[in-house]
Coordinates of C-alpha atoms and ligand atoms in Angstrom, one line a residue:
M1 CA 80.7 -57.6 -0.3
V2 CA 78.0 -56.4 2.2
S3 CA 79.5 -52.4 2.3
A4 CA 80.2 -52.6 -1.9
A5 CA 76.4 -53.6 -2.0
F6 CA 75.6 -50.9 0.2
Y7 CA 77.2 -48.4 -1.6
G8 CA 75.7 -49.5 -5.0
L9 CA 72.4 -49.6 -3.6
I10 CA 72.6 -45.5 -2.3
A11 CA 74.7 -44.7 -6.1
M12 CA 71.7 -46.4 -8.0
S13 CA 69.2 -44.7 -5.8
V14 CA 71.0 -41.7 -7.0
G15 CA 70.7 -42.7 -10.4
V16 CA 67.1 -43.1 -10.1
Y17 CA 66.2 -39.9 -8.6
M18 CA 68.7 -37.8 -11.6
A19 CA 66.7 -40.1 -14.4
A20 CA 63.2 -39.4 -12.6
T21 CA 64.1 -35.5 -11.9
S22 CA 66.3 -35.0 -14.8
D23 CA 68.5 -33.0 -12.4
Y24 CA 72.2 -34.8 -13.0
L25 CA 74.0 -33.0 -10.8
F26 CA 75.3 -35.7 -8.9
K27 CA 76.0 -37.3 -12.0
A28 CA 80.2 -37.3 -11.6
A29 CA 79.1 -38.5 -7.3
H30 CA 76.6 -41.1 -8.5
G31 CA 79.4 -42.2 -10.9
H32 CA 82.4 -42.5 -8.9
L33 CA 80.1 -44.0 -5.9
N34 CA 79.3 -46.8 -7.9
L35 CA 82.6 -47.4 -10.0
L36 CA 85.0 -47.0 -6.4
G37 CA 82.3 -48.1 -3.9
W38 CA 80.3 -50.9 -5.9
V39 CA 82.4 -51.4 -8.2
T40 CA 86.2 -51.2 -6.9
M41 CA 85.1 -52.6 -3.4
S42 CA 83.1 -55.6 -4.9
I43 CA 86.9 -56.5 -6.5
F44 CA 88.2 -56.1 -3.2
G45 CA 86.5 -58.1 -1.5
I46 CA 86.6 -61.1 -3.9
V47 CA 90.7 -61.0 -4.0
Y48 CA 90.3 -61.0 0.1
F49 CA 88.4 -64.0 0.4
V50 CA 90.2 -65.8 -2.4
L51 CA 93.1 -65.0 -0.6
P52 CA 92.3 -65.2 3.0
D53 CA 95.9 -64.8 4.1
L54 CA 96.3 -61.5 2.6
A55 CA 92.9 -61.0 4.2
S56 CA 94.2 -61.9 7.7
T57 CA 97.1 -59.1 7.6
K58 CA 97.6 -55.8 9.1
L59 CA 98.4 -54.5 5.8
A60 CA 94.6 -55.8 4.9
K61 CA 93.3 -53.8 7.8
L62 CA 94.9 -50.7 7.0
H63 CA 94.1 -51.3 3.1
F64 CA 90.2 -51.6 4.2
Y65 CA 89.8 -48.8 6.4
C66 CA 91.8 -46.7 3.8
A67 CA 89.3 -48.0 1.0
H68 CA 85.9 -46.8 3.0
I69 CA 87.5 -43.0 3.6
A70 CA 88.4 -42.6 -0.5
V71 CA 84.9 -44.1 -1.2
L72 CA 83.0 -41.5 1.1
F73 CA 85.4 -38.0 0.7
L74 CA 86.2 -38.8 -2.8
S75 CA 82.2 -39.3 -3.8
G76 CA 80.8 -37.3 -0.9
G77 CA 83.3 -35.0 -1.9
M78 CA 81.8 -34.4 -5.7
A79 CA 78.8 -33.3 -4.4
I80 CA 79.6 -30.9 -1.7
F81 CA 81.5 -29.4 -5.1
V82 CA 78.6 -29.2 -7.1
L83 CA 76.1 -27.6 -3.3
F84 CA 79.4 -25.7 -2.1
G85 CA 82.4 -25.3 -4.9
S86 CA 84.7 -26.7 -2.8
T87 CA 86.8 -29.4 -3.5
N88 CA 89.0 -29.7 -0.2
V89 CA 87.0 -33.1 0.6
A90 CA 87.3 -34.1 -2.7
K91 CA 91.4 -34.1 -3.2
V92 CA 91.6 -35.7 0.2
G93 CA 89.7 -38.8 -1.1
A94 CA 91.7 -38.9 -4.2
V95 CA 94.9 -39.1 -2.0
F96 CA 92.7 -42.1 -0.1
A97 CA 92.2 -43.5 -3.0
I98 CA 95.4 -43.7 -5.1
S99 CA 96.7 -44.8 -2.0
S100 CA 94.6 -47.7 -1.1
M101 CA 95.3 -49.2 -5.0
L102 CA 99.1 -48.5 -3.7
L103 CA 98.2 -50.4 -0.7
F104 CA 96.3 -53.1 -2.0
L105 CA 99.1 -53.4 -4.9
F106 CA 102.1 -54.1 -2.0
G107 CA 99.4 -56.2 -0.4
L108 CA 99.4 -58.6 -3.9
I109 CA 103.3 -58.0 -4.4
K110 CA 104.2 -59.2 -1.1
Y111 CA 101.8 -62.0 0.3
G112 CA 99.5 -62.8 -2.7
S113 CA 102.2 -65.4 -3.8
D114 CA 101.4 -66.8 0.0
N115 CA 98.3 -68.5 -1.3
T116 CA 100.4 -71.0 -2.9
S117 CA 96.6 -73.6 -3.2
L118 CA 93.7 -71.8 -3.8
P119 CA 91.7 -71.9 0.3
H120 CA 88.4 -72.5 -1.5
A121 CA 89.6 -75.2 -4.4
S122 CA 87.1 -77.5 -3.3
V123 CA 84.2 -75.0 -2.7
I124 CA 85.0 -73.6 -5.7
D125 CA 85.1 -77.1 -7.4
S126 CA 82.5 -78.7 -6.6
K127 CA 80.6 -75.4 -8.4
L128 CA 82.8 -74.1 -10.9
P129 CA 84.1 -77.5 -13.1
I130 CA 88.0 -75.2 -13.0
S131 CA 89.8 -78.9 -13.0
E132 CA 88.2 -79.7 -16.7
Ligands
HEM201 C1 69.1 -47.8 -11.1 C2 70.4 -48.0 -11.7 C3 71.4 -46.7 -12.1 C4 70.6 -45.3 -12.8 C5 68.9 -44.7 -12.6 C6 71.4 -44.4 -13.0 C7 71.6 -43.1 -13.8 C8 72.5 -42.5 -14.1 C9 72.3 -41.1 -15.0 C10 70.7 -40.7 -15.1 C11 72.7 -40.8 -15.5 C12 73.7 -39.5 -15.9 C13 73.4 -39.1 -17.4 C14 73.8 -37.6 -18.2 O1 74.7 -37.6 -18.0 O2 72.9 -37.7 -18.7 C15 74.7 -41.6 -14.7 C16 75.3 -41.2 -14.9 C17 76.7 -42.2 -14.7 N1 76.4 -43.3 -14.3 FE1 74.5 -44.8 -13.5 N2 72.1 -45.1 -13.0 C18 72.6 -46.3 -12.4 C19 73.2 -47.3 -12.0 C20 75.1 -47.1 -12.5 C21 75.9 -48.0 -12.6 C22 75.7 -49.5 -11.6 C23 77.4 -47.4 -12.6 C24 78.4 -48.1 -12.7 C25 79.0 -49.1 -11.7 C26 76.9 -46.0 -13.2 C27 77.7 -45.3 -13.1 C28 77.5 -43.8 -13.9 C29 78.9 -43.3 -14.6 C30 80.4 -43.2 -14.8 C31 77.8 -42.2 -15.0 C32 78.5 -41.0 -16.1 C33 78.7 -40.1 -14.9 C34 79.1 -38.8 -15.2 O3 79.1 -38.1 -16.6 O4 80.2 -37.9 -14.6 N3 75.4 -46.2 -12.9 N4 73.6 -42.8 -14.3

């Protein structure tokens, strides 16, 4: 979650820069850093919080690094494309992004059902009346 918030902060700062200067060169990089960095990484973080058995697997650790490489190479690669015209870095980022989603899906299918009871049910119940 901390890295998701960090990506969101950087992406929004680029958004403020674009809005302030009307220079929209980096809008694709901004959009993808927000959606892949802030939103998607937040979703991964919340799912791993709710499913700690899944989060403790080697697969989840591999997914963690794969997802970060995807965010940096895809959104960074889009900035490199508008500056230098090369799509190579963004292409590497795209491969890591789709691999990251495949690893996540595989982890959910293989380990997701292990968490028969929500680990933080007592915490969640005290805050959200789920059982009602
Ligand atoms: C401080 C907050 C933000 C500011 C100031 C900002 C500013 C901008 C600006 C100026 C553009 C270009 C608009 C145009 O094409 O005319 C843009 C595009 C975009 N923004 Fe933001 N934005 C912010 C937050 C976000 C967030 C939180 C998300 C998603 C979670 C987001 C997703 C996008 C997307 C998907 C685009 C379109 C990119 C494209 O056309 O390739 N933005 N934003």
